[in-house]
């Protein structure tokens, strides 16, 4: 892929050369965005029904039903989004600071121990009455309400089976009779699994992609804006994709945003 090819215009699309040249110049200038506004946008995308229920003003508006536990998570996140990192701090809320730091941790592949060290240093640098979490564990707890977590499923150490669903209560592998849990020096089992698989559910991740105003358009691009002229440019032009559309016509219905 040519690195300088940043405008998709060599695959049958018709572009206005004047607008495309202006777009090239504009793309080189990154807009200045308030991080606190970005975090509020994330909350609205993650909890669209909660924010709608709070902000409805007209008497004829009917609140959308929402799970109480989900609404409680939203209120906790909203509180951290509105709380100053320390008294008088206008640049960062508690939630904004955590999101920025966690983003840097992932981007630069920082270990948990390294993150804990720098978080402790930052906390000591800030005023005494700051609300920055003391370590990664506490920072992660604040972000848990945003969802997209994972499920821990115990597995046989030989990868024979998962202790899941109908096998969730078993203590030994059905195939090799291996213990589900580690053994002590006295050959007694302790409640520490031999191996753990982390399952990332797909459904909530797809739901958030479609709930977000920033990504929903991209998720519908193949249906709404793709050039369909029998030329192979996108997986949606392939026979497998077309056959899937024929088998699942209900998935072709695109909800209005």
Coordinates of C-alpha atoms in Angstrom, one line a residue:
X1 CA 0.0 0.0 0.0
X2 CA 1.4 3.4 -1.0
X3 CA 1.7 5.5 2.2
X4 CA 0.8 8.7 0.3
X5 CA -2.4 7.2 -1.0
X6 CA -4.7 8.8 1.6
X7 CA -7.7 9.7 -0.6
X8 CA -9.6 6.7 -2.0
X9 CA -10.1 7.9 -5.7
X10 CA -8.5 5.2 -7.9
X11 CA -11.3 2.6 -7.8
X12 CA -14.1 4.0 -9.8
X13 CA -15.1 6.9 -7.5
X14 CA -15.8 10.3 -9.1
X15 CA -14.3 13.1 -7.0
X16 CA -14.3 16.9 -7.3
X17 CA -10.6 17.7 -7.8
X18 CA -11.0 21.1 -6.1
X19 CA -12.7 19.6 -3.0
X20 CA -10.2 16.7 -2.8
X21 CA -7.2 19.0 -2.9
X22 CA -8.8 21.2 -0.2
X23 CA -9.5 18.0 1.8
X24 CA -5.9 17.0 1.5
X25 CA -4.7 20.3 3.0
X26 CA -7.4 20.2 5.7
X27 CA -6.5 16.6 6.7
X28 CA -3.0 17.7 7.6
X29 CA -4.3 20.0 10.3
X30 CA -5.6 18.1 13.3
X31 CA -8.6 19.8 15.0
X32 CA -8.3 20.8 18.6
X33 CA -10.8 18.8 20.6
X34 CA -11.5 19.2 24.3
X35 CA -10.8 15.8 25.9
X36 CA -13.6 16.3 28.4
X37 CA -16.1 16.7 25.5
X38 CA -14.7 13.5 23.9
X39 CA -15.3 11.6 27.2
X40 CA -18.9 12.9 27.3
X41 CA -19.4 11.7 23.8
X42 CA -18.2 8.3 24.7
X43 CA -20.7 8.2 27.6
X44 CA -23.5 9.2 25.3
X45 CA -22.5 6.5 22.8
X46 CA -22.2 3.8 25.4
X47 CA -25.5 4.7 27.2
X48 CA -27.7 6.4 24.6
X49 CA -30.9 5.5 26.4
X50 CA -29.7 6.7 29.8
X51 CA -28.6 10.1 28.5
X52 CA -32.0 10.4 26.6
X53 CA -33.9 9.7 29.8
X54 CA -32.1 12.3 31.7
X55 CA -32.2 15.0 29.0
X56 CA -35.8 14.7 27.9
X57 CA -37.5 18.0 28.8
X58 CA -40.9 17.9 27.1
X59 CA -43.9 16.5 29.0
X60 CA -45.0 14.3 26.1
X61 CA -41.6 12.6 25.9
X62 CA -41.8 9.0 27.1
X63 CA -38.7 7.7 28.9
X64 CA -37.1 4.7 27.3
X65 CA -37.0 1.7 29.7
X66 CA -33.5 1.0 31.0
X67 CA -32.0 -1.6 33.2
X68 CA -31.4 -0.3 36.8
X69 CA -27.9 -1.8 37.0
X70 CA -27.0 -0.2 33.7
X71 CA -28.3 3.2 34.8
X72 CA -26.4 2.9 38.0
X73 CA -23.2 2.3 36.0
X74 CA -24.0 5.4 33.9
X75 CA -24.5 7.6 37.0
X76 CA -21.2 6.5 38.4
X77 CA -19.4 7.3 35.2
X78 CA -21.2 10.6 34.8
X79 CA -20.2 11.5 38.3
X80 CA -16.5 10.9 37.5
X81 CA -16.9 12.7 34.2
X82 CA -18.1 15.8 36.0
X83 CA -15.7 15.6 39.0
X84 CA -12.5 17.7 38.7
X85 CA -9.3 15.8 39.0
X86 CA -8.4 18.1 41.8
X87 CA -10.1 21.3 43.1
X88 CA -9.7 24.0 40.5
X89 CA -8.7 21.7 37.6
X90 CA -10.6 22.6 34.5
X91 CA -8.6 20.7 31.9
X92 CA -9.2 17.2 33.2
X93 CA -12.0 15.4 35.0
X94 CA -11.4 12.1 36.9
X95 CA -12.8 10.1 34.0
X96 CA -10.9 12.1 31.3
X97 CA -7.6 11.6 33.1
X98 CA -8.1 7.8 33.5
X99 CA -9.1 7.4 29.8
X100 CA -6.1 9.4 28.6
X101 CA -3.7 7.4 30.8
X102 CA -5.2 4.1 29.9
X103 CA -5.0 5.0 26.2
X104 CA -1.3 5.7 26.6
X105 CA -0.8 2.4 28.5
X106 CA -2.3 0.4 25.6
X107 CA -0.7 2.5 22.8
X108 CA 2.8 2.1 24.2
X109 CA 2.3 -1.4 25.5
X110 CA 3.0 -0.4 29.1
X111 CA 3.0 -3.3 31.7
X112 CA 0.7 -3.1 34.7
X113 CA 3.7 -2.6 37.0
X114 CA 5.1 0.2 34.9
X115 CA 1.6 1.8 34.8
X116 CA 1.3 1.5 38.6
X117 CA 4.7 3.2 39.1
X118 CA 3.9 6.2 36.9
X119 CA 0.4 6.5 38.3
X120 CA 1.9 6.7 41.8
X121 CA 4.4 9.4 40.6
X122 CA 1.6 11.5 39.0
X123 CA -0.5 11.2 42.1
X124 CA 2.3 12.5 44.2
X125 CA 2.9 15.4 41.8
X126 CA -0.7 16.5 42.0
X127 CA -2.2 18.4 44.9
X128 CA -2.9 16.3 48.0
X129 CA -6.7 16.3 47.5
X130 CA -6.6 14.9 43.9
X131 CA -8.9 12.0 42.9
X132 CA -6.5 10.1 40.6
X133 CA -6.7 6.3 41.2
X134 CA -3.6 4.9 43.0
X135 CA -3.1 1.9 40.7
X136 CA -4.2 0.1 37.5
X137 CA -6.7 -2.0 39.4
X138 CA -8.6 1.0 40.8
X139 CA -8.5 2.7 37.4
X140 CA -9.9 -0.3 35.7
X141 CA -12.8 -0.4 38.2
X142 CA -13.8 3.1 37.1
X143 CA -13.9 2.1 33.5
X144 CA -15.7 -1.2 34.0
X145 CA -19.1 0.6 33.6
X146 CA -18.2 1.3 29.9
X147 CA -18.7 -2.4 29.2
X148 CA -16.7 -4.4 26.7
X149 CA -15.3 -6.6 29.4
X150 CA -14.5 -10.3 29.2
X151 CA -15.6 -13.5 30.8
X152 CA -13.2 -15.8 32.5
X153 CA -13.7 -19.5 31.7
X154 CA -11.7 -22.2 33.3
X155 CA -10.0 -24.7 30.9
X156 CA -8.1 -28.0 31.2
X157 CA -4.4 -27.4 31.3
X158 CA -4.1 -29.7 28.2
X159 CA -6.7 -27.7 26.3
X160 CA -9.0 -30.7 26.2
X161 CA -12.2 -28.9 27.3
X162 CA -13.7 -25.9 28.9
X163 CA -15.5 -25.9 32.3
X164 CA -18.4 -24.1 30.8
X165 CA -22.2 -24.3 30.6
X166 CA -23.1 -27.9 31.5
X167 CA -19.5 -28.6 32.6
X168 CA -19.2 -25.6 34.8
X169 CA -19.5 -27.5 38.1
X170 CA -17.0 -30.2 37.2
X171 CA -13.6 -30.4 39.0
X172 CA -11.8 -32.8 36.6
X173 CA -11.3 -33.0 32.9
X174 CA -13.7 -35.5 31.2
X175 CA -11.0 -36.5 28.7
X176 CA -7.8 -36.9 30.6
X177 CA -9.1 -36.8 34.2
X178 CA -6.8 -33.8 35.0
X179 CA -7.7 -31.6 38.0
X180 CA -9.4 -28.3 37.2
X181 CA -7.5 -26.6 40.0
X182 CA -3.9 -26.4 41.0
X183 CA -2.6 -28.7 43.7
X184 CA -0.7 -27.8 46.9
X185 CA 2.5 -29.4 48.1
X186 CA 0.3 -31.8 50.2
X187 CA -1.5 -32.8 46.9
X188 CA -4.6 -31.0 47.8
X189 CA -6.6 -28.9 45.3
X190 CA -6.8 -25.2 45.8
X191 CA -9.4 -22.9 44.2
X192 CA -6.9 -21.6 41.6
X193 CA -7.6 -22.8 38.1
X194 CA -4.9 -24.5 36.1
X195 CA -5.7 -22.5 33.0
X196 CA -8.1 -19.6 32.2
X197 CA -9.5 -18.6 28.9
X198 CA -10.7 -15.0 28.5
X199 CA -13.8 -14.8 26.3
X200 CA -14.6 -11.5 24.7
X201 CA -18.4 -11.5 23.7
X202 CA -18.9 -10.3 20.2
X203 CA -22.5 -9.1 20.5
X204 CA -22.0 -6.1 22.9
X205 CA -19.0 -5.0 20.8
X206 CA -21.0 -4.9 17.6
X207 CA -23.8 -3.1 19.5
X208 CA -21.5 -0.4 20.6
X209 CA -20.1 0.0 17.1
X210 CA -23.6 0.7 15.9
X211 CA -24.6 2.8 18.9
X212 CA -21.7 5.2 18.4
X213 CA -22.3 8.1 16.1
X214 CA -18.6 8.0 15.2
X215 CA -18.5 4.4 14.0
X216 CA -22.1 3.6 12.9
X217 CA -21.6 5.3 9.5
X218 CA -18.5 3.3 8.8
X219 CA -20.4 0.1 9.8
X220 CA -23.1 0.8 7.2
X221 CA -20.7 2.1 4.5
X222 CA -20.6 -1.2 2.5
X223 CA -24.4 -1.0 2.0
X224 CA -25.0 2.8 1.7
X225 CA -21.9 4.2 0.0
X226 CA -20.1 1.3 -1.7
X227 CA -19.7 1.5 -5.5
X228 CA -21.7 -1.6 -6.7
X229 CA -20.7 -2.1 -10.4
X230 CA -19.7 -5.8 -10.4
X231 CA -16.0 -5.0 -9.8
X232 CA -14.2 -6.7 -6.9
X233 CA -13.1 -3.9 -4.5
X234 CA -14.5 -4.9 -1.2
X235 CA -15.4 -8.2 0.6
X236 CA -19.1 -7.2 0.0
X237 CA -18.5 -7.7 -3.7
X238 CA -17.6 -11.4 -3.2
X239 CA -20.0 -14.3 -3.7
X240 CA -19.7 -15.4 0.0
X241 CA -21.0 -12.0 1.2
X242 CA -23.8 -11.9 -1.3
X243 CA -24.9 -15.5 -0.4
X244 CA -24.9 -14.5 3.3
X245 CA -27.1 -11.5 2.4
X246 CA -29.5 -13.8 0.6
X247 CA -29.7 -16.2 3.6
X248 CA -30.2 -13.4 6.1
X249 CA -32.4 -10.8 4.5
X250 CA -33.3 -9.4 7.9
X251 CA -29.8 -8.2 8.4
X252 CA -30.0 -6.0 5.4
X253 CA -32.5 -3.7 7.2
X254 CA -30.5 -0.7 8.3
X255 CA -31.9 1.2 11.3
X256 CA -32.2 4.9 10.9
X257 CA -29.8 6.8 13.1

